[in-house]
Coordinates of C-alpha atoms in Angstrom, one line a residue:
M1 CA 159.2 -27.8 173.9
I2 CA 160.8 -29.4 177.0
L3 CA 158.0 -28.3 179.2
H4 CA 155.5 -29.6 176.6
T5 CA 157.2 -33.0 176.8
L6 CA 157.2 -33.1 180.6
L7 CA 153.5 -32.3 180.8
D8 CA 152.0 -35.5 179.7
Y9 CA 148.5 -35.6 178.2
D10 CA 147.0 -37.0 181.4
V11 CA 148.6 -34.3 183.5
L12 CA 147.3 -31.5 181.3
R13 CA 143.9 -33.0 181.4
V14 CA 143.9 -32.9 185.2
I15 CA 145.4 -29.4 185.2
W16 CA 142.6 -28.1 183.0
W17 CA 139.9 -29.9 185.1
L18 CA 141.3 -28.1 188.1
L19 CA 141.5 -24.8 186.2
L20 CA 137.9 -25.2 185.2
G21 CA 137.0 -25.5 188.8
V22 CA 139.1 -22.4 189.7
L23 CA 137.2 -20.4 187.0
L24 CA 133.8 -21.6 188.2
I25 CA 134.8 -20.7 191.8
G26 CA 136.1 -17.4 190.7
F27 CA 132.8 -16.6 189.0
A28 CA 130.7 -17.8 191.9
V29 CA 132.7 -15.9 194.5
T30 CA 133.1 -12.6 192.7
D31 CA 130.0 -12.3 190.5
G32 CA 128.1 -14.4 193.1
F33 CA 127.7 -11.4 195.4
D34 CA 126.6 -9.3 192.5
L35 CA 123.9 -11.9 191.8
G36 CA 123.1 -12.0 195.5
V37 CA 122.8 -8.2 195.8
G38 CA 120.5 -8.1 192.8
T39 CA 118.3 -10.8 194.3
L40 CA 118.2 -8.8 197.6
L41 CA 117.7 -5.4 196.0
P42 CA 113.8 -5.1 196.3
F43 CA 113.9 -6.4 199.9
V44 CA 116.8 -4.7 201.7
A45 CA 116.2 -1.2 200.3
R46 CA 112.8 0.5 200.7
E47 CA 113.5 4.0 199.4
D48 CA 115.0 5.2 196.1
V49 CA 118.2 6.5 197.7
E50 CA 118.6 3.2 199.6
R51 CA 118.2 1.2 196.4
R52 CA 120.7 3.4 194.6
V53 CA 123.1 2.8 197.5
V54 CA 122.7 -1.0 197.1
I55 CA 123.2 -0.8 193.3
N56 CA 126.3 1.3 193.7
T57 CA 128.0 -1.2 196.0
I58 CA 128.4 -3.4 192.9
G59 CA 128.1 -0.8 190.1
P60 CA 131.9 -0.2 189.7
I61 CA 132.9 -3.9 189.7
W62 CA 130.2 -6.1 188.2
E63 CA 131.5 -5.9 184.7
G64 CA 135.0 -7.0 185.8
N65 CA 133.5 -9.9 187.7
Q66 CA 131.8 -11.1 184.5
V67 CA 135.3 -11.8 183.2
W68 CA 135.2 -15.1 185.1
L69 CA 132.1 -16.2 183.3
V70 CA 133.7 -15.3 179.9
L71 CA 136.9 -17.1 180.9
G72 CA 134.9 -20.2 182.0
G73 CA 132.9 -20.3 178.8
G74 CA 136.0 -19.9 176.7
A75 CA 137.9 -22.6 178.6
I76 CA 135.0 -25.1 178.2
F77 CA 134.9 -24.3 174.4
A78 CA 138.6 -24.7 173.9
A79 CA 139.6 -27.3 176.5
W80 CA 136.5 -29.4 176.6
P81 CA 134.7 -29.1 173.3
H82 CA 132.4 -32.1 173.8
I83 CA 131.2 -30.6 177.1
Y84 CA 130.6 -27.3 175.4
A85 CA 128.6 -28.9 172.6
M86 CA 126.5 -30.9 175.0
S87 CA 125.8 -28.0 177.4
F88 CA 124.9 -25.4 174.9
S89 CA 122.7 -27.8 172.9
G90 CA 121.0 -29.8 175.7
F91 CA 120.7 -26.8 178.1
Y92 CA 120.0 -24.3 175.3
L93 CA 116.7 -22.9 176.6
A94 CA 118.0 -22.8 180.2
M95 CA 121.2 -21.0 179.0
F96 CA 119.1 -18.6 177.0
A97 CA 117.0 -17.8 180.0
A98 CA 120.1 -17.3 182.2
L99 CA 121.9 -15.1 179.6
F100 CA 118.7 -13.0 179.0
A101 CA 118.5 -12.4 182.8
L102 CA 122.2 -11.5 182.9
I103 CA 121.6 -9.0 180.0
L104 CA 119.0 -7.3 182.1
R105 CA 121.6 -6.3 184.6
P106 CA 123.7 -3.8 182.5
V107 CA 120.5 -2.4 181.0
G108 CA 119.0 -1.9 184.4
F109 CA 122.2 -0.3 185.8
K110 CA 122.3 2.2 182.9
Y111 CA 118.7 3.1 182.5
R112 CA 117.2 2.9 186.0
S113 CA 118.1 6.5 187.0
K114 CA 117.4 8.0 183.5
R115 CA 113.9 9.1 184.7
E116 CA 112.5 10.3 188.0
S117 CA 109.3 8.2 187.7
P118 CA 108.9 5.9 190.7
R119 CA 107.2 3.3 188.5
W120 CA 110.0 3.4 186.0
R121 CA 112.6 2.8 188.7
S122 CA 110.6 0.1 190.4
N123 CA 110.3 -1.8 187.2
W124 CA 114.1 -1.7 186.6
D125 CA 114.6 -2.7 190.2
W126 CA 112.6 -5.9 189.6
C127 CA 114.6 -6.4 186.4
L128 CA 117.8 -6.3 188.4
F129 CA 116.1 -8.8 190.8
I130 CA 115.5 -11.1 187.8
G131 CA 119.0 -10.6 186.7
G132 CA 120.3 -11.9 190.0
F133 CA 117.7 -14.6 191.0
V134 CA 117.2 -16.4 187.6
P135 CA 120.9 -17.1 186.8
S136 CA 121.5 -18.2 190.4
L137 CA 118.6 -20.7 190.2
I138 CA 119.5 -22.0 186.7
F139 CA 123.1 -22.6 187.4
G140 CA 122.2 -24.7 190.5
V141 CA 119.5 -26.6 188.5
A142 CA 122.1 -27.4 185.8
I143 CA 124.5 -28.9 188.5
G144 CA 121.6 -30.9 189.9
N145 CA 120.9 -32.4 186.5
V146 CA 124.6 -33.1 185.9
L147 CA 124.8 -35.1 189.1
Q148 CA 121.8 -37.2 188.0
G149 CA 123.1 -37.7 184.4
V150 CA 122.0 -35.8 181.3
P151 CA 120.0 -37.5 178.5
F152 CA 122.3 -37.4 175.6
H153 CA 124.4 -39.8 173.5
F154 CA 127.0 -39.7 170.7
T155 CA 126.5 -41.4 167.4
P156 CA 129.4 -43.5 166.0
D157 CA 130.6 -40.4 164.0
M158 CA 130.7 -38.4 167.3
R159 CA 127.6 -36.3 166.6
M160 CA 125.9 -35.3 169.9
V161 CA 122.2 -36.0 170.2
Y162 CA 120.3 -34.6 173.2
E163 CA 117.2 -36.5 174.2
G164 CA 115.7 -34.4 177.0
S165 CA 113.5 -31.4 177.3
F166 CA 113.5 -28.1 179.2
L167 CA 110.8 -29.2 181.6
G168 CA 112.7 -32.4 182.2
L169 CA 115.4 -30.3 183.8
L170 CA 113.0 -29.1 186.5
N171 CA 113.0 -32.3 188.6
P172 CA 112.9 -32.2 192.4
F173 CA 116.6 -32.8 193.1
A174 CA 117.7 -30.2 190.5
I175 CA 115.3 -27.7 192.0
L176 CA 116.8 -28.4 195.4
C177 CA 120.2 -27.7 194.0
G178 CA 118.9 -24.5 192.4
L179 CA 117.5 -23.3 195.7
L180 CA 120.9 -24.1 197.4
S181 CA 122.6 -22.0 194.7
V182 CA 120.2 -19.1 195.4
A183 CA 120.7 -19.5 199.2
M184 CA 124.5 -19.4 199.1
L185 CA 124.6 -16.5 196.7
V186 CA 122.1 -14.5 198.8
M187 CA 124.2 -15.3 201.8
H188 CA 127.2 -14.0 200.0
G189 CA 125.4 -10.9 198.7
G190 CA 124.0 -10.1 202.1
A191 CA 127.5 -10.4 203.6
W192 CA 128.8 -8.0 200.9
L193 CA 126.1 -5.4 201.7
S194 CA 126.9 -5.6 205.4
V195 CA 130.5 -4.5 204.4
R196 CA 129.6 -1.8 201.8
T197 CA 126.5 -0.2 203.4
E198 CA 125.4 1.0 206.8
G199 CA 122.3 1.7 208.8
A200 CA 119.0 0.2 208.0
V201 CA 120.1 -1.3 204.7
A202 CA 123.0 -3.2 206.3
D203 CA 120.8 -4.4 209.1
R204 CA 118.2 -5.8 206.7
A205 CA 121.0 -7.4 204.6
R206 CA 122.3 -9.2 207.7
R207 CA 118.8 -10.5 208.5
F208 CA 118.3 -11.9 205.0
A209 CA 121.9 -13.2 204.8
T210 CA 121.4 -15.0 208.2
V211 CA 118.3 -16.8 206.9
A212 CA 120.2 -17.6 203.7
A213 CA 123.1 -19.0 205.6
I214 CA 120.8 -21.3 207.6
A215 CA 119.1 -22.3 204.4
T216 CA 122.5 -23.1 202.8
I217 CA 123.5 -25.4 205.6
V218 CA 120.1 -27.2 205.6
L219 CA 119.8 -27.5 201.8
Y220 CA 123.4 -28.6 201.5
A221 CA 123.0 -31.3 204.1
L222 CA 119.7 -32.5 202.5
G223 CA 121.4 -32.6 199.1
G224 CA 124.2 -34.7 200.6
V225 CA 121.7 -37.2 202.1
L226 CA 119.9 -37.5 198.7
V227 CA 123.1 -38.1 196.9
W228 CA 123.9 -40.8 199.4
Q229 CA 120.5 -42.5 199.5
W230 CA 118.6 -41.6 196.3
V231 CA 120.7 -40.1 193.5
G232 CA 122.6 -43.0 192.0
G233 CA 126.2 -42.3 191.0
F234 CA 128.2 -43.5 188.0
Q235 CA 131.3 -45.6 187.9
W236 CA 133.8 -46.3 185.1
T237 CA 134.1 -50.1 184.8
S238 CA 136.6 -50.5 182.0
P239 CA 140.4 -49.9 182.3
H240 CA 141.3 -46.2 182.4
L241 CA 143.3 -44.9 179.5
A242 CA 144.3 -41.5 180.8
N243 CA 146.5 -40.7 177.7
G244 CA 144.0 -42.1 175.2
P245 CA 142.1 -40.3 172.4
S246 CA 139.1 -38.0 173.2
N247 CA 136.5 -40.5 172.3
P248 CA 133.9 -41.1 175.0
L249 CA 132.6 -44.3 173.3
M250 CA 135.7 -46.3 174.2
K251 CA 134.7 -47.2 177.8
T252 CA 132.0 -48.9 179.8
V253 CA 130.1 -47.2 182.6
Q254 CA 127.8 -48.5 185.3
A255 CA 124.9 -46.2 186.5
G256 CA 122.6 -46.2 189.5
V257 CA 125.3 -47.1 191.9
A258 CA 124.0 -46.4 195.4
G259 CA 126.3 -43.9 197.0
G260 CA 128.4 -43.9 193.9
W261 CA 129.2 -40.2 194.1
L262 CA 130.8 -40.8 197.6
V263 CA 133.3 -43.4 196.5
N264 CA 136.1 -40.8 196.0
Y265 CA 135.8 -39.7 199.6
A266 CA 136.4 -43.2 200.9
A267 CA 139.3 -43.7 198.5
H268 CA 140.9 -40.3 199.2
P269 CA 139.8 -39.1 202.6
W270 CA 141.5 -35.7 202.1
T271 CA 138.7 -34.8 199.6
M272 CA 136.4 -34.6 202.7
L273 CA 137.9 -31.1 203.1
A274 CA 135.7 -29.8 200.3
P275 CA 132.3 -30.6 201.9
A276 CA 133.7 -29.7 205.4
L277 CA 134.6 -26.3 204.0
G278 CA 131.1 -25.9 202.5
F279 CA 129.5 -26.4 205.9
L280 CA 132.2 -24.7 208.0
G281 CA 132.2 -21.6 205.8
A282 CA 128.4 -21.2 206.0
L283 CA 128.5 -21.7 209.7
L284 CA 131.2 -19.2 210.2
A285 CA 129.4 -16.7 207.9
L286 CA 126.3 -17.2 210.1
L287 CA 128.3 -16.4 213.2
G288 CA 130.0 -13.5 211.5
L289 CA 126.7 -12.0 210.5
R290 CA 125.5 -12.2 214.1
A291 CA 128.8 -10.8 215.5
R292 CA 129.1 -8.2 212.7
W293 CA 132.5 -9.5 211.6
E294 CA 132.0 -7.6 208.3
R295 CA 135.0 -8.4 206.2
L296 CA 135.5 -11.9 207.7
T297 CA 131.9 -12.7 206.9
V298 CA 132.5 -12.1 203.2
I299 CA 135.5 -14.4 203.3
F300 CA 133.6 -17.1 205.1
S301 CA 130.7 -17.0 202.7
G302 CA 133.1 -17.2 199.8
L303 CA 134.9 -20.2 201.3
S304 CA 131.5 -21.9 201.7
I305 CA 130.8 -21.4 198.0
A306 CA 134.2 -22.7 197.1
G307 CA 133.7 -25.7 199.3
I308 CA 130.3 -26.6 197.8
I309 CA 131.6 -26.3 194.3
L310 CA 134.7 -28.3 195.1
S311 CA 132.6 -31.0 196.6
V312 CA 130.8 -31.5 193.4
G313 CA 134.0 -31.9 191.5
A314 CA 135.5 -34.2 194.1
S315 CA 132.4 -36.4 194.1
M316 CA 132.2 -36.8 190.3
F317 CA 135.8 -37.2 189.3
P318 CA 136.7 -38.4 186.7
F319 CA 133.2 -37.7 185.3
I320 CA 132.3 -34.2 184.2
V321 CA 128.9 -34.8 182.5
P322 CA 127.6 -38.4 182.7
S323 CA 124.9 -39.6 180.3
S324 CA 121.7 -41.1 181.7
T325 CA 120.5 -42.6 178.4
H326 CA 123.7 -44.0 176.9
L327 CA 126.3 -44.7 179.6
P328 CA 129.4 -45.0 177.4
S329 CA 128.7 -41.4 176.1
A330 CA 129.5 -40.0 179.6
L331 CA 132.1 -37.2 179.3
T332 CA 135.1 -37.5 181.6
V333 CA 138.4 -35.9 182.3
W334 CA 140.1 -38.7 180.3
D335 CA 138.1 -38.6 177.1
A336 CA 136.4 -35.2 176.6
S337 CA 139.4 -32.8 176.2
S338 CA 141.0 -31.1 173.3
S339 CA 144.4 -32.3 172.0
H340 CA 147.6 -32.3 173.9
L341 CA 149.0 -29.3 172.0
T342 CA 145.8 -27.3 172.5
L343 CA 145.8 -27.8 176.3
F344 CA 149.5 -26.9 176.5
I345 CA 149.1 -23.7 174.5
M346 CA 146.0 -22.7 176.6
L347 CA 148.0 -23.4 179.8
V348 CA 150.7 -21.0 178.7
C349 CA 148.1 -18.4 178.0
A350 CA 146.5 -19.0 181.4
V351 CA 149.8 -18.7 183.2
V352 CA 150.3 -15.3 181.6
F353 CA 146.9 -13.8 181.7
V354 CA 145.2 -15.1 184.9
P355 CA 147.7 -13.3 187.2
I356 CA 147.1 -10.1 185.2
I357 CA 143.3 -10.5 185.8
L358 CA 143.9 -11.2 189.5
G359 CA 146.2 -8.2 189.8
Y360 CA 143.8 -5.6 188.2
T361 CA 140.9 -7.1 190.0
A362 CA 142.6 -6.6 193.4
W363 CA 143.6 -3.1 192.4
V364 CA 140.0 -2.2 191.5
Y365 CA 138.7 -3.6 194.7
S366 CA 141.2 -1.6 196.7
V367 CA 140.2 1.6 194.9
I368 CA 136.4 1.3 195.5
W369 CA 136.7 -0.2 199.0
G370 CA 134.7 1.4 201.7
K371 CA 131.1 2.2 202.7
V372 CA 128.6 3.6 200.1
R373 CA 126.6 6.3 201.9
P374 CA 123.5 8.2 200.8
R375 CA 125.5 11.4 200.5
D376 CA 127.8 9.7 198.0
I377 CA 124.7 9.1 195.8
T378 CA 123.0 12.4 196.1
H379 CA 126.2 14.4 195.6
G380 CA 128.1 12.1 193.3
D381 CA 128.3 12.8 189.6
H382 CA 129.2 9.2 188.6
A383 CA 126.7 7.3 190.8
Y384 CA 124.1 5.0 189.2

């Protein structure tokens, strides 16, 4: 109870905002190379054995990497219920498409090699491609829409009403963010394949990852320019009540502020480390691919992904999901969380279980580490 007293409501809200970012980065960095490998599968492997090699680079670990997605969804549901309600209502069709694509992955892994038919296996290979490409694109499109504001509002009795459409999500800036998401995950997946494979497959993976790293740098820079010049930011204009109730309607917000998403960088220059990491990580990954720094390249691409995600959080703080149609309904760190007690109990659980997850994840990676070779596939009893 002493710790509960010391951790004020505003402190817990910031902690859970940071933890949400950690969970998103954990998902993007670990399951990100799974998605990137799935996207690359039809292009880096040309024969059946090569494609099985590619699949088996992620076969033993993809399920464990999904833990970060489950944790992220659970954290949003419990710590940020208003955000969960808005996201899974407003983005319902987009979420359904992403989840459907993700469901194709385990089915593809399990059923692809059940028959010798080349057509059968080719069809499942393209299903695995869909399972990698579609979620990568949709997650980026979602972030692009959040940066522009989502058309929703709360009624006086706190009932959420979404006013947009699925096609409305597919606007030019959101599509650019989606392409950036695909590029950075393909870069990460290609870097992973350069570590886990050899020969022609690794060489093709490096070539595709090199193109993806260049695309990541270009698209990220273009997105930054658009955020500065075209995408109007949001600003909280009423006094902040960091310890106040979770009622988004108790504030005033200004929209369409030119360069509004860059204000935090001027106020807190240290936050510039996030976009710098996004650019530097991609640039070092590009150099690593050319110089064949295999393990370092995976680290560099992961750092780039972390920097890009952190830059979104740093730009938007304290906003999490702004509203484009009813400004006071914007969801922020200070008015969209669960109760003080709920956040505290969740923090205790996170302190206990997250280190356990990190520990067994590290152990699994240490066990499966090394090159996947064709002979491991043709003579292995447990290979996909």
